């Protein structure tokens, strides 16, 4: 499991970092940490449709306790774990070589077939306006529209795709390993969204080529948005970037 490998790398960078605050909330679960270089905020998309029982084995919250649960079968623990790993990643990430850009800027002309994992309507519309043959897959039936395929078809169709743009929530729902394994033809494999705040080096050696995520530039404003359950409020404290993995 990819998250099992990622958490080992995160543990190596978690020394001298302290858990300051956290919340399992909508739309994002968040973890705030602090070290000698200041504070960092990590988030992971909360997927209420994945929650079966609202239980948690963590008795004493800590940064290491959260990271340890990143590959848990309990989705609440897994979400907190990934948010904690993202906080560690954002504390250490070097953004001097990233592009302050959007995922659309990565796509070459005549891109071929694009798979979008997770229905992101504005992005899907923009891709289709560019003339790209776009296949949108979504697990949550509440987010389906007339142009959306069930995620059950990913296994069969991904080997045909030239580009994969995946919501980084695939790390939370545990489908990332299958996606990477099936996307054999993909020249670009982009993890996108706030949940993709991982250090690029954590994903080297995989088929992931880019992380298109957000750097929190105003922590107080972003946390207020998260506490109020507002994606727009959270986004106002962020700046989009694209980082190469390989």
XYZ file of C-alpha atoms in Angstrom:
246
model
C 0.000 0.000 0.000
C 1.469 3.328 -1.083
C 0.393 5.088 2.107
C 2.333 2.534 4.178
C 5.523 3.585 2.376
C 4.698 7.288 2.574
C 4.085 7.201 6.320
C 7.540 5.695 6.928
C 9.091 8.611 5.061
C 6.961 11.087 7.008
C 8.062 9.607 10.339
C 11.675 10.402 9.398
C 10.782 14.098 9.108
C 8.414 14.387 12.079
C 10.984 14.739 14.863
C 10.888 18.110 16.644
C 7.443 18.855 15.192
C 4.515 19.330 17.563
C 0.792 18.870 17.036
C -0.918 22.196 17.764
C -4.517 21.619 16.668
C -6.647 19.427 14.412
C -10.190 18.742 13.275
C -12.039 15.954 11.515
C -14.426 18.184 9.629
C -16.118 19.089 6.354
C -15.039 19.749 3.691
C -11.475 19.018 4.887
C -9.885 17.352 7.875
C -6.927 19.447 9.016
C -3.811 19.170 11.169
C -1.754 22.127 12.379
C 1.857 21.555 13.483
C 4.731 23.729 14.629
C 8.522 23.479 14.622
C 11.509 25.778 14.865
C 10.753 27.155 11.378
C 7.150 28.029 12.226
C 3.733 26.488 11.620
C 2.366 24.365 8.785
C -1.160 23.251 7.935
C -2.015 19.990 6.218
C -5.442 18.919 4.985
C -7.160 15.858 3.560
C -10.596 15.714 1.988
C -13.208 14.247 4.316
C -15.308 11.553 2.615
C -18.433 11.052 4.761
C -19.806 8.493 2.300
C -16.838 6.255 3.190
C -17.450 6.364 6.949
C -19.085 3.206 8.309
C -18.717 3.696 12.035
C -17.664 6.831 13.871
C -14.983 5.162 15.964
C -11.316 5.980 16.487
C -8.588 3.988 18.212
C -6.489 7.086 18.969
C -6.692 7.790 22.693
C -3.989 10.447 23.003
C -3.756 12.598 19.856
C -0.245 13.369 18.669
C 1.456 13.943 15.343
C 3.082 10.510 15.383
C -0.156 8.805 16.461
C -1.927 10.354 13.466
C 0.831 9.448 10.994
C 0.836 5.860 12.286
C -2.850 5.540 11.254
C -2.335 6.777 7.676
C -2.834 3.263 6.258
C -5.574 2.279 8.698
C -8.685 0.512 7.403
C -10.672 3.034 9.458
C -11.277 5.974 7.102
C -11.426 8.524 9.939
C -7.984 7.474 11.152
C -6.685 7.332 7.585
C -7.933 10.867 6.870
C -6.314 12.285 10.007
C -3.138 10.384 9.151
C -2.927 11.810 5.640
C -3.639 15.345 6.891
C -0.782 14.900 9.379
C 1.569 13.669 6.629
C 0.560 16.657 4.522
C 1.328 18.995 7.422
C 4.818 17.476 7.749
C 5.224 17.749 3.977
C 4.199 21.399 3.917
C 6.585 22.187 6.755
C 9.528 20.771 4.791
C 8.553 21.437 1.159
C 10.825 23.592 -1.001
C 8.644 25.608 -3.345
C 11.472 27.513 -5.027
C 11.238 25.321 -8.135
C 7.470 24.883 -8.404
C 5.236 26.546 -10.959
C 2.578 28.822 -9.513
C 0.131 27.489 -12.038
C -2.953 25.359 -12.587
C -3.206 21.732 -13.698
C -4.465 22.847 -17.124
C -1.069 24.407 -17.818
C 0.538 20.962 -17.802
C -1.350 19.589 -20.765
C 0.340 19.500 -24.178
C -1.480 19.950 -27.473
C -3.104 16.826 -28.926
C -3.091 15.285 -25.483
C -5.193 12.238 -26.394
C -7.518 10.558 -23.915
C -7.770 12.074 -20.436
C -9.127 10.279 -17.383
C -10.397 12.483 -14.587
C -10.687 10.588 -11.302
C -13.323 12.427 -9.318
C -15.922 14.687 -10.899
C -14.509 18.219 -10.935
C -17.016 20.021 -13.214
C -15.054 23.265 -13.854
C -11.943 21.297 -14.830
C -13.917 18.823 -16.941
C -15.602 21.721 -18.775
C -12.251 23.402 -19.430
C -10.739 20.182 -20.773
C -13.640 19.584 -23.130
C -13.497 23.196 -24.343
C -9.863 22.499 -25.272
C -11.123 19.596 -27.375
C -9.706 16.871 -25.150
C -11.459 13.489 -25.099
C -12.284 13.401 -21.411
C -13.582 10.499 -19.312
C -14.819 11.471 -15.848
C -15.042 8.773 -13.167
C -16.772 9.263 -9.824
C -17.378 6.968 -6.834
C -19.998 9.107 -5.090
C -23.284 8.712 -6.992
C -24.483 12.068 -5.626
C -21.821 13.742 -7.768
C -22.705 11.984 -11.013
C -24.031 13.824 -14.054
C -24.898 12.685 -17.582
C -21.224 12.659 -18.597
C -19.913 10.758 -15.565
C -18.850 7.118 -15.405
C -18.937 4.953 -12.298
C -15.492 4.403 -10.793
C -16.116 0.677 -11.322
C -15.104 1.270 -14.966
C -11.690 2.691 -14.052
C -10.147 -0.779 -13.973
C -11.176 -1.470 -17.568
C -10.646 1.975 -19.142
C -7.528 3.372 -17.456
C -5.085 1.317 -19.578
C -6.351 3.275 -22.631
C -5.675 6.712 -21.139
C -2.822 9.025 -22.124
C -3.254 11.363 -19.147
C -4.708 10.794 -15.673
C -5.792 13.736 -13.526
C -6.820 12.285 -10.188
C -8.315 14.025 -7.212
C -5.837 13.349 -4.427
C -8.782 12.062 -2.389
C -7.881 8.730 -4.042
C -5.223 8.594 -1.302
C -8.009 8.773 1.288
C -10.346 6.197 -0.243
C -7.529 3.722 -0.898
C -7.799 3.521 -4.695
C -4.423 5.124 -5.504
C -2.585 1.792 -5.844
C -5.118 0.431 -8.328
C -5.061 3.657 -10.346
C -1.278 3.647 -10.622
C -1.250 -0.013 -11.548
C -3.850 0.330 -14.305
C -2.650 3.606 -15.859
C 0.038 1.795 -17.848
C -0.048 4.096 -20.885
C -0.304 7.459 -19.096
C 2.435 9.987 -19.900
C 1.133 12.326 -17.220
C -0.333 11.268 -13.881
C -1.326 14.278 -11.813
C -2.649 14.259 -8.261
C -4.660 17.422 -7.808
C -6.424 19.311 -5.043
C -5.534 20.351 -1.485
C -5.201 16.688 -0.413
C -2.170 16.426 -2.710
C 0.122 18.465 -0.423
C 2.648 15.614 -0.157
C 6.368 16.104 -0.566
C 7.126 15.177 -4.196
C 9.981 12.902 -3.102
C 7.485 10.719 -1.232
C 6.089 9.648 -4.626
C 9.284 9.196 -6.612
C 9.462 5.761 -8.193
C 5.701 5.705 -8.804
C 3.845 6.718 -11.978
C 2.819 10.049 -10.416
C 4.469 12.830 -12.433
C 3.055 15.990 -10.821
C 1.306 17.289 -7.715
C -1.084 20.176 -8.358
C -2.003 21.405 -4.907
C -2.214 24.455 -2.644
C 0.254 26.122 -0.291
C -1.391 27.694 2.737
C -0.144 31.284 2.809
C -2.475 32.611 5.514
C -2.883 29.898 8.154
C -5.305 31.797 10.383
C -7.606 32.654 7.499
C -7.467 29.101 6.122
C -8.255 27.537 9.514
C -11.174 29.900 10.053
C -12.575 28.783 6.700
C -12.119 25.136 7.670
C -13.772 25.623 11.062
C -16.717 27.260 9.313
C -16.983 24.403 6.818
C -16.207 26.739 3.927
C -14.019 25.631 1.022
C -14.027 29.176 -0.372
C -12.883 30.560 2.976
C -10.100 27.984 3.134
C -9.068 28.611 -0.486
C -8.695 32.353 0.132
C -5.730 31.586 2.397
C -3.962 29.488 -0.267
C -1.972 29.689 -3.474
C -2.048 27.020 -6.182
C 1.174 25.367 -7.314
C 2.349 22.507 -9.530
C 5.366 20.463 -8.405
C 7.171 17.866 -10.501
C 7.627 14.441 -8.947
C 10.039 13.189 -11.611
